Coordinates of N, CA and C in Angstrom, one line a residue:
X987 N 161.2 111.1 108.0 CA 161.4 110.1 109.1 C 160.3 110.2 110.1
X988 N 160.0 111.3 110.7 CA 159.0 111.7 111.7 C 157.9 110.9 111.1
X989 N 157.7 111.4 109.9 CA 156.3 111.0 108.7 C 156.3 109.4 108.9
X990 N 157.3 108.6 108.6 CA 157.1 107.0 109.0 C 156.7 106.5 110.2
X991 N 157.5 106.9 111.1 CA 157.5 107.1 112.5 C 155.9 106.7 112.6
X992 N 155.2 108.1 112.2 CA 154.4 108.3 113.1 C 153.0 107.1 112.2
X993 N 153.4 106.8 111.0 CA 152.6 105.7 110.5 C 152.7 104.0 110.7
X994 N 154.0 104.1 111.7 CA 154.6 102.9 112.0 C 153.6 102.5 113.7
X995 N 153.7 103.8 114.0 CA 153.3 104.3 115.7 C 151.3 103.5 114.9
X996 N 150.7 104.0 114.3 CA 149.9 104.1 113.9 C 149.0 102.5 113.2
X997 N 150.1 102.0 112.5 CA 149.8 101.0 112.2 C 149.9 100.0 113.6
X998 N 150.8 100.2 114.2 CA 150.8 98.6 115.5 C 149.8 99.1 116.4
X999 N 149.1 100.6 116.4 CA 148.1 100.9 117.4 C 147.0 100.2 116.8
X1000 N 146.7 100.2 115.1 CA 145.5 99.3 114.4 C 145.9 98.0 114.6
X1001 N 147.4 97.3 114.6 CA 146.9 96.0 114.9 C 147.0 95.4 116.0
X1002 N 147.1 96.7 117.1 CA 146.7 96.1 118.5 C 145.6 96.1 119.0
X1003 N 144.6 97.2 118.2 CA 142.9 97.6 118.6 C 142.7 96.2 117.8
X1004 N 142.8 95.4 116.5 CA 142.3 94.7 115.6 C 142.6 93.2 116.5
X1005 N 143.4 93.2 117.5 CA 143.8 91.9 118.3 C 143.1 91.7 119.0
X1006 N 142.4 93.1 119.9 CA 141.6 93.3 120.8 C 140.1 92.9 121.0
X1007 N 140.2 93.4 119.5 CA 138.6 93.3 118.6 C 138.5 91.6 118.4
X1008 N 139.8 90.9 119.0 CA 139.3 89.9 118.2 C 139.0 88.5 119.2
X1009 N 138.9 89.1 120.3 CA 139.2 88.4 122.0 C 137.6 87.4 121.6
X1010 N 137.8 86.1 122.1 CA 136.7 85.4 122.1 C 135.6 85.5 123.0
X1011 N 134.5 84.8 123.4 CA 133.6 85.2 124.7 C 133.3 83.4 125.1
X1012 N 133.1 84.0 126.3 CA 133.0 82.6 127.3 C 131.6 82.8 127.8
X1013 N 130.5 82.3 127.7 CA 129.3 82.4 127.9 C 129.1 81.1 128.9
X1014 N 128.4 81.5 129.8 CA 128.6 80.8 131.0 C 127.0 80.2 131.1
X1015 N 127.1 78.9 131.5 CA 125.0 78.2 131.7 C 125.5 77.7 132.8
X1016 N 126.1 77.8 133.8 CA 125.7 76.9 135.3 C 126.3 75.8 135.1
X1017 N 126.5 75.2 136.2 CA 126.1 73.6 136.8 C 126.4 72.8 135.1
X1018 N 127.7 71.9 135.3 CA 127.5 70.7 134.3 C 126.3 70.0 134.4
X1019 N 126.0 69.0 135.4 CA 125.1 68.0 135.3 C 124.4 68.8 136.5
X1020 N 123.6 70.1 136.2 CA 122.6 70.7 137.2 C 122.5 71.2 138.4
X1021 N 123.6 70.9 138.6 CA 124.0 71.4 140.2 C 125.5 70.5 140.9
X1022 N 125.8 71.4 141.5 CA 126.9 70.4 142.4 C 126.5 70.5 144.0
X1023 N 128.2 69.4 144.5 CA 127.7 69.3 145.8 C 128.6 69.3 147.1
X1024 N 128.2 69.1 148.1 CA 129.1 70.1 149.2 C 130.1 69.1 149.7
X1025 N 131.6 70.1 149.7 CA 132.7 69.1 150.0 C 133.0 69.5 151.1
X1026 N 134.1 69.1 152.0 CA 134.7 70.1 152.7 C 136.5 69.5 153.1
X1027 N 137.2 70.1 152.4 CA 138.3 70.3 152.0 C 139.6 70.6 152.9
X1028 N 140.7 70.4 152.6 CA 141.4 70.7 153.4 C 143.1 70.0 152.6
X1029 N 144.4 70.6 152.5 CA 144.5 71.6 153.1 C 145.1 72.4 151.4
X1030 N 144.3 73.2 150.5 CA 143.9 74.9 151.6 C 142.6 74.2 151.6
X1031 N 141.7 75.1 152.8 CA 140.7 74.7 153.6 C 139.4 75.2 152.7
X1032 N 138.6 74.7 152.4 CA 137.4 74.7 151.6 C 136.3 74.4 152.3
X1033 N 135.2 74.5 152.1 CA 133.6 74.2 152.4 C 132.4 74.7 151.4
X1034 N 131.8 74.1 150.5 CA 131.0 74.9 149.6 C 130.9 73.5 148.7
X1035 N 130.0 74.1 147.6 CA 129.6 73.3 146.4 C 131.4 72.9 145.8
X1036 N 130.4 71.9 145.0 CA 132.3 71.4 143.9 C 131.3 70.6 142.6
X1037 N 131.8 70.9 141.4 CA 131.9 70.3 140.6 C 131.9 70.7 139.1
X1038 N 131.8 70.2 138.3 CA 131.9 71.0 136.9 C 131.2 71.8 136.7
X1039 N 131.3 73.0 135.9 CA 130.4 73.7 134.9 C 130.2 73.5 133.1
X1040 N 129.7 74.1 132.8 CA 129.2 75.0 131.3 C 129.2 76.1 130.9
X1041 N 129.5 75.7 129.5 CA 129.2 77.4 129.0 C 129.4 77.0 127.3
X1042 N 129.8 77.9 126.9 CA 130.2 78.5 125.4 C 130.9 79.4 125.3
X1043 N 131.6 78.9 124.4 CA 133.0 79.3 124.0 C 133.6 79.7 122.4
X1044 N 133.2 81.2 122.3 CA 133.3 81.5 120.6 C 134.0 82.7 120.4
X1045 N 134.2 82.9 119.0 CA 134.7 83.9 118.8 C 136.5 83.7 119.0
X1046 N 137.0 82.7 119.2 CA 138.2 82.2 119.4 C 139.0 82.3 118.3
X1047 N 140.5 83.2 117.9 CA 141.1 83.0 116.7 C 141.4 81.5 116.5
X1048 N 141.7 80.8 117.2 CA 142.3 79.4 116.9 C 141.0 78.5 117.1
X1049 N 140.5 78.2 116.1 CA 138.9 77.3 116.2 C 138.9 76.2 116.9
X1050 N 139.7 75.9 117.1 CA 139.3 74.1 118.0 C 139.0 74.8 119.7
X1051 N 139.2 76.0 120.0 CA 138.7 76.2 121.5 C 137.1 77.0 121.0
X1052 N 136.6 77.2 119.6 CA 135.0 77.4 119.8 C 134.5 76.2 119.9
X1053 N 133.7 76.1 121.1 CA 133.2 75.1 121.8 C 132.0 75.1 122.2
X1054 N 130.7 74.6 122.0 CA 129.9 74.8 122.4 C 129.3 73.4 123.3
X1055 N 128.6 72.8 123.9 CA 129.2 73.5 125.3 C 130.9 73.2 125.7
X1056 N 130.9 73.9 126.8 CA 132.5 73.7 127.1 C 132.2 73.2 128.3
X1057 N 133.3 72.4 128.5 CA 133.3 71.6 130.2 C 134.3 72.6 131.0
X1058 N 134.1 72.9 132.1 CA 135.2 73.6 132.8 C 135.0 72.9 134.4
X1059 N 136.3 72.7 134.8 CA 136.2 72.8 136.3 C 137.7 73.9 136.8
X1060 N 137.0 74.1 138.1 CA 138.2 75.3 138.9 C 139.3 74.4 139.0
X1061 N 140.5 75.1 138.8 CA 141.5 75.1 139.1 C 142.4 75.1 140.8
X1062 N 141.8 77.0 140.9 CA 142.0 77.1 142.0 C 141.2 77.0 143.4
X1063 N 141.2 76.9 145.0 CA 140.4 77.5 145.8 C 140.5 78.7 146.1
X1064 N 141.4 80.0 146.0 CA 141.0 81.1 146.6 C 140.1 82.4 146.2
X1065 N 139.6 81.8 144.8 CA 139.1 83.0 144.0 C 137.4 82.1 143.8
X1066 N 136.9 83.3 143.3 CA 135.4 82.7 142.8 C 135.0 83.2 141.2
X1067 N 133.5 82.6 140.2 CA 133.6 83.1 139.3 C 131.9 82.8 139.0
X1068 N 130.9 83.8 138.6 CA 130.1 83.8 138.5 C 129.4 82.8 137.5
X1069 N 128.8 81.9 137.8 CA 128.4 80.9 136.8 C 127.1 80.9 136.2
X1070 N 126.3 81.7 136.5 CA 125.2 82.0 136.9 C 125.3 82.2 134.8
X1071 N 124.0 81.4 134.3 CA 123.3 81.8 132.9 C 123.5 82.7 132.2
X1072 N 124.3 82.7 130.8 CA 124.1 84.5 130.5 C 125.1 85.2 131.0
X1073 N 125.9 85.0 131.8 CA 127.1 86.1 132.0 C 128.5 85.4 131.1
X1074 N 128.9 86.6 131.0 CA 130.1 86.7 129.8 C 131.5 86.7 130.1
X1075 N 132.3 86.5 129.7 CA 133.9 86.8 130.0 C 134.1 87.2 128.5
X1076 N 135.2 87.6 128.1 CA 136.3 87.9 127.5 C 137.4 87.4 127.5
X1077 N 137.8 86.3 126.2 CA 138.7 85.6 126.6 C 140.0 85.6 125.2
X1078 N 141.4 85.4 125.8 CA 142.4 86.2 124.2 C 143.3 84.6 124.4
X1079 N 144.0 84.1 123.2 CA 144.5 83.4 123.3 C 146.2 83.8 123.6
X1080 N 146.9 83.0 124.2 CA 148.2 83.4 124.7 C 148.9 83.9 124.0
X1081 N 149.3 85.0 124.1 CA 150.3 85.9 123.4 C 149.3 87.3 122.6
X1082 N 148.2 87.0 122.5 CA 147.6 88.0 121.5 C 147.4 89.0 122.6
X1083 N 147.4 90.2 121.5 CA 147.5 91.5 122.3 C 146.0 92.1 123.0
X1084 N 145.9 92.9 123.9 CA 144.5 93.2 124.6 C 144.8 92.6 126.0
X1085 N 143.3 93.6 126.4 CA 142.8 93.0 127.8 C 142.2 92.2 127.8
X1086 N 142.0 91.1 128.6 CA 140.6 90.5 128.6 C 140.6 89.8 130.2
X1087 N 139.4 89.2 130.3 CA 139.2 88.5 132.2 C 139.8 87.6 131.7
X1088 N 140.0 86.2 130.8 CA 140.8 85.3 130.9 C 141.7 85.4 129.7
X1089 N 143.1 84.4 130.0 CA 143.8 84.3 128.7 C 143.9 83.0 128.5
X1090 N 144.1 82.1 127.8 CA 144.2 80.7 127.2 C 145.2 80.4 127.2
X1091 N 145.9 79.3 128.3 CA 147.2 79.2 128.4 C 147.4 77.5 128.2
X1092 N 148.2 76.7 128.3 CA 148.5 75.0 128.4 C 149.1 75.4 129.7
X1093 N 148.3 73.8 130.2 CA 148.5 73.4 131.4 C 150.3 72.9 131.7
X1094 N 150.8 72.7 130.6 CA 152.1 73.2 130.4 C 153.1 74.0 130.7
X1095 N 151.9 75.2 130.7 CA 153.1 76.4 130.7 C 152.5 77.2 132.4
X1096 N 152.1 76.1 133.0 CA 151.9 76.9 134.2 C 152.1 75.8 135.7
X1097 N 151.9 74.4 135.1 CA 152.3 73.5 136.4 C 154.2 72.7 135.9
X1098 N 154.1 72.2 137.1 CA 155.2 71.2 136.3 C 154.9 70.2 135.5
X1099 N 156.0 69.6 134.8 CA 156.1 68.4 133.9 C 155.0 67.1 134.5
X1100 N 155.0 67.1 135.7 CA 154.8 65.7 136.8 C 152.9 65.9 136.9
X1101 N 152.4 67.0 137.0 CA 151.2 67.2 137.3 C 150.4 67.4 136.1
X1102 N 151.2 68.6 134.9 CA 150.7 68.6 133.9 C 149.8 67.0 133.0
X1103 N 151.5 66.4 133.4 CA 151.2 65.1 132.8 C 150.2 64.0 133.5
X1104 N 149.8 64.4 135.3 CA 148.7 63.4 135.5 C 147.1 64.3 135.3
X1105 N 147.3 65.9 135.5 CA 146.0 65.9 134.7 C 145.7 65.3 133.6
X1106 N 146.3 65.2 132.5 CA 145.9 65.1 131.3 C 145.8 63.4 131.0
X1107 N 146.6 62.6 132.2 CA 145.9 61.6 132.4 C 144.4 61.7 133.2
X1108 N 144.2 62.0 133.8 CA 143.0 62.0 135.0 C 141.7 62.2 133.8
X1109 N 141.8 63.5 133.2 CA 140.8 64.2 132.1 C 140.8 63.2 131.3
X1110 N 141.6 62.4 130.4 CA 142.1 61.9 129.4 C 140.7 60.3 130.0
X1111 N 140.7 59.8 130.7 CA 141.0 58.7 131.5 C 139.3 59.1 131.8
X1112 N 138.8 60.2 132.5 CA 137.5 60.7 132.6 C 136.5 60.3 131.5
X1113 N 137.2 61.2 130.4 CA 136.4 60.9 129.1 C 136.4 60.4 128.0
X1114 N 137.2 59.2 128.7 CA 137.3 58.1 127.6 C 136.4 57.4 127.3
X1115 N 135.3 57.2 128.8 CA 134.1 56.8 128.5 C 132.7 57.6 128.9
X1116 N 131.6 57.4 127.9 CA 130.8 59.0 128.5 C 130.3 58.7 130.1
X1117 N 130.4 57.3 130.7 CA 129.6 57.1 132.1 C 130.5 57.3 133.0
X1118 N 131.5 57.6 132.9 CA 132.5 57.8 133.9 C 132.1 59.0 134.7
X1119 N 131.8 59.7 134.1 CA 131.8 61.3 134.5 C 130.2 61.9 133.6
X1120 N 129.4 61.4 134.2 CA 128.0 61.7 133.8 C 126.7 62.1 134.2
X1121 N 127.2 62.1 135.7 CA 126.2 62.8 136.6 C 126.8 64.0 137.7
X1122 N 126.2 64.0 138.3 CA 126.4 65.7 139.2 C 127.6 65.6 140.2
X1123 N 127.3 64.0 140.8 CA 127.9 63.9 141.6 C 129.5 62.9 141.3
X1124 N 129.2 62.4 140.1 CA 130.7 62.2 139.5 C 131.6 62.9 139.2
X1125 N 130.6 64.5 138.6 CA 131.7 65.3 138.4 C 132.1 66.1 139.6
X1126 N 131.3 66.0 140.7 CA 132.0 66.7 141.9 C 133.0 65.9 142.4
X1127 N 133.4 64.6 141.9 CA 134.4 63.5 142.4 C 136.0 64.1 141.5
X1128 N 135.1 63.8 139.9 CA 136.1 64.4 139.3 C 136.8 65.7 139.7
X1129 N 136.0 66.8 140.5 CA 136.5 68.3 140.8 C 137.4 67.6 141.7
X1130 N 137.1 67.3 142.9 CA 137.9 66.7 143.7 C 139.3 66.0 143.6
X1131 N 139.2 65.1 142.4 CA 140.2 64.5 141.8 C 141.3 65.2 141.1
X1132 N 140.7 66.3 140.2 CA 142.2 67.5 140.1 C 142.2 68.5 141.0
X1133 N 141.2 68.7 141.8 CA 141.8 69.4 143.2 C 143.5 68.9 143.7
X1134 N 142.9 67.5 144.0 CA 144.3 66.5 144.7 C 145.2 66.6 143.9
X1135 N 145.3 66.6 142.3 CA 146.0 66.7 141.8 C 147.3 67.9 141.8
X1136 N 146.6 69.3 142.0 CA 146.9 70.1 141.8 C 147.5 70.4 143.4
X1137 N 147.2 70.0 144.4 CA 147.7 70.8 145.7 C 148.6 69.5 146.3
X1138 N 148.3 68.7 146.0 CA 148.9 67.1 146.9 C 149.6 66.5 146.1
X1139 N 150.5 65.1 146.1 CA 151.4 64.1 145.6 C 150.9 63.2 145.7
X1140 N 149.8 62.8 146.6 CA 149.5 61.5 146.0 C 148.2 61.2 145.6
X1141 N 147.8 60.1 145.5 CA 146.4 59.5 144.9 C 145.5 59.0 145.4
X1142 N 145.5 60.3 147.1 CA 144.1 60.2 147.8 C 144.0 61.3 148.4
X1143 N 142.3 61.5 148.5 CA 141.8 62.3 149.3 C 141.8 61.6 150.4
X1144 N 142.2 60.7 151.2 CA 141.9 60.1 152.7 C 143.3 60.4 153.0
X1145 N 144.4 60.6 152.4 CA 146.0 61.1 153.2 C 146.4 62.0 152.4
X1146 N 147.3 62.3 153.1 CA 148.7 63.9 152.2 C 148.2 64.9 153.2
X1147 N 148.1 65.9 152.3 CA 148.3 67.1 152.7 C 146.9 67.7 152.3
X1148 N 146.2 67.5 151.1 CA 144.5 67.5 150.6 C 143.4 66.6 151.0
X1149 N 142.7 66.9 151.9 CA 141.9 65.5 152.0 C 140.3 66.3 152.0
X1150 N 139.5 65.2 151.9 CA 138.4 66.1 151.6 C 137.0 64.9 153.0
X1151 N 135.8 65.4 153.2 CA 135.4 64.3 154.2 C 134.1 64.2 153.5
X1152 N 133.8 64.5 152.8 CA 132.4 63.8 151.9 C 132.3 62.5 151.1
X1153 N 131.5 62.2 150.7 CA 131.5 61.2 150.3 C 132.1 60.8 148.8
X1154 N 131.9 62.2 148.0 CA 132.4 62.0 146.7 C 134.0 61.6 147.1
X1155 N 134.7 61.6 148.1 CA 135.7 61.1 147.7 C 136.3 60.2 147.4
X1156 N 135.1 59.1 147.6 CA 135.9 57.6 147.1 C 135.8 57.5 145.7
X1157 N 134.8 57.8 145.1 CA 135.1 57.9 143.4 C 136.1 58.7 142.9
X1158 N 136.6 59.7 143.8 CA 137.6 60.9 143.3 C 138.5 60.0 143.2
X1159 N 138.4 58.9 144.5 CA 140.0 58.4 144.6 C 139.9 56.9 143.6
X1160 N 138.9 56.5 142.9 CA 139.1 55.9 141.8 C 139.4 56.2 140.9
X1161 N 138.7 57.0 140.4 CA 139.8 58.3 139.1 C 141.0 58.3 139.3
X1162 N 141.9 58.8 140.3 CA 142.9 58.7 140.5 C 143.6 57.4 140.3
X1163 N 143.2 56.7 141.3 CA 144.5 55.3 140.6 C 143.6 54.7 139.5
X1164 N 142.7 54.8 138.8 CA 142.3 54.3 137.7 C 143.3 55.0 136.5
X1165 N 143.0 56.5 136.6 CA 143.5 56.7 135.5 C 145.1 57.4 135.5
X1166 N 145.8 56.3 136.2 CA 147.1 56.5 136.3 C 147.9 55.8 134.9
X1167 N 148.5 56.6 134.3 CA 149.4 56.0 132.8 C 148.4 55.8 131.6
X1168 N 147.0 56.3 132.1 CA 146.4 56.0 130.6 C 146.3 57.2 129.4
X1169 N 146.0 56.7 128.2 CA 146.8 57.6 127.2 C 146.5 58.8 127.3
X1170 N 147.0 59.8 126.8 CA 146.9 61.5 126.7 C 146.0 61.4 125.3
X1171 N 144.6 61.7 125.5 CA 143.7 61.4 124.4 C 143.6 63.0 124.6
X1172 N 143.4 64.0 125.4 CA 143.2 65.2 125.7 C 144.5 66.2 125.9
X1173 N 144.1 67.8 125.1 CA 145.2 68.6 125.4 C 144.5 69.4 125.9
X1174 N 145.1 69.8 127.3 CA 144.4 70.6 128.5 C 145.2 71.8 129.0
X1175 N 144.2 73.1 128.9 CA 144.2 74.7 128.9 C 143.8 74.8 130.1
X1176 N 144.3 75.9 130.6 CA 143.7 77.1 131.9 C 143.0 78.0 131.4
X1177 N 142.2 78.6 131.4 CA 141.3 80.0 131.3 C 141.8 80.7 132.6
X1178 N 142.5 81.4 132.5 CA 143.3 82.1 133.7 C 143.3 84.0 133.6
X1179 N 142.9 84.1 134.9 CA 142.6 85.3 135.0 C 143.7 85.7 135.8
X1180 N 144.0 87.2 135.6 CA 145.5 87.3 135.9 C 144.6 89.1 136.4
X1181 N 143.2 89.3 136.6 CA 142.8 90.2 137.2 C 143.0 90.5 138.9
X1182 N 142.7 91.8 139.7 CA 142.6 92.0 141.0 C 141.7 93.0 141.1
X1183 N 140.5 92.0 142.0 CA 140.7 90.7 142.0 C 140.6 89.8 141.0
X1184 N 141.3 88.7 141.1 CA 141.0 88.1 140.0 C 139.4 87.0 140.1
X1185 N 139.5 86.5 138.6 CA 138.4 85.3 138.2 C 139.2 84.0 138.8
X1186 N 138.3 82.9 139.2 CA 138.5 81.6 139.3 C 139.2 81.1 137.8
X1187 N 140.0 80.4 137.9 CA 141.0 79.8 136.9 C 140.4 78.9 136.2
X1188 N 139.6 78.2 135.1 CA 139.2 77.1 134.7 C 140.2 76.3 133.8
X1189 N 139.8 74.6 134.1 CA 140.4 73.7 133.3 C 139.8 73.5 132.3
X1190 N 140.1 73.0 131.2 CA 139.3 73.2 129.8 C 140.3 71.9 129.1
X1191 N 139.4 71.7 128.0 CA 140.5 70.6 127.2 C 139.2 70.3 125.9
X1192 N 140.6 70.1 124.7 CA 140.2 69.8 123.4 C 140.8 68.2 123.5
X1193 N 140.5 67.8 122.3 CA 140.8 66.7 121.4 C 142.8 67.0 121.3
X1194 N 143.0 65.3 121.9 CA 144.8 66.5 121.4 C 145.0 65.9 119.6
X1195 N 145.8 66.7 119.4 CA 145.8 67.1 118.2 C 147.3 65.8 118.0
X1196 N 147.0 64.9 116.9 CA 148.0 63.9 116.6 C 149.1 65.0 116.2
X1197 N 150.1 63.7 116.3 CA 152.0 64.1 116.4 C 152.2 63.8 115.0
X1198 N 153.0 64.4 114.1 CA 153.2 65.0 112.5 C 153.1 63.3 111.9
X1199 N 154.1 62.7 113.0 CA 154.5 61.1 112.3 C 153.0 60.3 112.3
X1200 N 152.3 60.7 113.5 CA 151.2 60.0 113.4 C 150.0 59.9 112.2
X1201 N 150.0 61.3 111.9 CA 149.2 61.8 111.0 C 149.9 61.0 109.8
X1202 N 150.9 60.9 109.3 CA 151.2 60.7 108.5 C 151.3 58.7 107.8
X1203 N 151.0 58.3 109.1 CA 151.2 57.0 109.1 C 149.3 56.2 109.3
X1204 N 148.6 57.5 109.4 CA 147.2 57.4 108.8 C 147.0 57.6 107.8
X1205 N 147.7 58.8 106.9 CA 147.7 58.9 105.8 C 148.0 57.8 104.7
X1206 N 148.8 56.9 105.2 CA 149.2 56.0 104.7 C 148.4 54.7 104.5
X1207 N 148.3 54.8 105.6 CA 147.4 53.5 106.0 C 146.0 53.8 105.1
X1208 N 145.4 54.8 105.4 CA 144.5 55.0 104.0 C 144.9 55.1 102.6
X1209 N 145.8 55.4 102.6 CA 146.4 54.9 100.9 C 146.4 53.4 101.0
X1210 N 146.8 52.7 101.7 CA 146.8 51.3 101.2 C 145.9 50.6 101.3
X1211 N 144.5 50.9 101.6 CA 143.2 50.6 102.0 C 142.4 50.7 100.4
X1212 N 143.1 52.3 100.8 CA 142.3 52.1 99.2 C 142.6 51.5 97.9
X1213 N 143.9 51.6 98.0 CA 144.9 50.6 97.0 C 144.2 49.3 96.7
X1214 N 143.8 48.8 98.0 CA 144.0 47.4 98.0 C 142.0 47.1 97.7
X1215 N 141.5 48.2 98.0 CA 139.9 48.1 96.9 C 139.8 48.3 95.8
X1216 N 141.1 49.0 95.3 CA 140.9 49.4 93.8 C 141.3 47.8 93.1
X1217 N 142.0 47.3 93.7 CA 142.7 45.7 92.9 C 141.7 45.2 93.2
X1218 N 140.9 44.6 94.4 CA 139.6 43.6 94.1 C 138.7 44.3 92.8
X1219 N 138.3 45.6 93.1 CA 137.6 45.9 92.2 C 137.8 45.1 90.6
X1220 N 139.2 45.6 90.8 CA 139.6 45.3 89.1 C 139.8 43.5 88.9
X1221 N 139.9 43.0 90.2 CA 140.0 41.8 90.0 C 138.6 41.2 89.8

């Protein structure tokens, strides 16, 4: 008994070092569109640059988050995260065992139902089209835009409780009522650091992945496509 024991003890220590071994890396290049630009925020109270980043994203057990580049914007204001070319993180997907600076969570399992669901309109709604969000200063609108999202209730930086006094915020606040109810084309993650101190939290998003019925009623629909070339042919 001792003798199992201690091979039982032995094996979950290999498949916890083998989980570890198997943490992805976040490779960080700066500035999405080259640089960002200066907001000043409120309320929690901010002053400094704002807007998207880049990087690369590999080594991920679940392949749809290796990404090369990756779009990220902050989450939070109280933390910071080195963006600078060439620096690394360590990143595990939720639940797998190990340390790492971020873990990969759904925006799901960390806001409510009500916010979850307007990021993923706002992002969704972003990059539906590539010009929406394609220069430095659209995506410092866009930062802005799930800033509000995440600290305020409604659908301006000019009232509530978040307001910002630069200029990006009138485009922030077209994002906002623009992309109010439009479809959920995007499934959207935190890269969340749960260090002390900790990393800056990033938002991240794949392709969302169709619903079983959906899939299946493409499946179909290409069956009858082709069906219906095989009879001209023969006709």
């Amino acid at each position: 008994m001792i003798k199992a024991f201690g091979t039982a003890v032995t094996t979950v220590a290999l498949l916890a070092a083998t989980a570890a071994a198997q943490a992805g890396t976040l490779t960080m290049g700066g500035w999405l569109f080259g640089s960002g630009n200066a907001v000043s925020v409120s309320t929690p109270t901010y002053s400094g640059q704002a807007g998207g980043f880049k990087g690369n994203l590999s080594g991920m057990t679940d392949s749809r988050f290796n990404i090369n580049p990756v779009e990220m914007y902050c989450v939070d204001l109280a933390e910071s995260i080195n963006i600078s070319s060439g620096v690394s993180y360590s990143v595990k997907m939720a639940g797998e065992a190990g340390t790492t600076d971020f873990t990969l969570v759904s925006v799901a399992s960390l806001f409510s139902s009500a916010v979850a669901a307007r990021l993923t309109e706002l992002v969704s709604y972003a990059e539906a089209v590539s010009t929406r969000v394609d220069t430095s200063g659209e995506s410092t609108s866009l930062q802005l835009a799930i800033w509000n999202t995440l600290y305020d209730t409604d659908a301006s930086l000019d009232n509530g409780t978040f307001k910002d006094t630069s200029s990006f915020r009138t485009y922030a606040n077209t994002l906002l009522t623009a992309s109010a109810g439009a479809a959920a084309t995007k499934d959207l993650y935190v890269l969340r650091s749960v260090g002390n101190p900790g990393k800056q939290d990033q938002l991240i998003w794949v392709n969302k992945v169709p619903e079983p019925g959906t899939l299946a009623l493409v499946a179909l629909a290409a069956c009858g496509l082709g069906a219906v070339r095989r009879r001209r042919r023969a006709g």
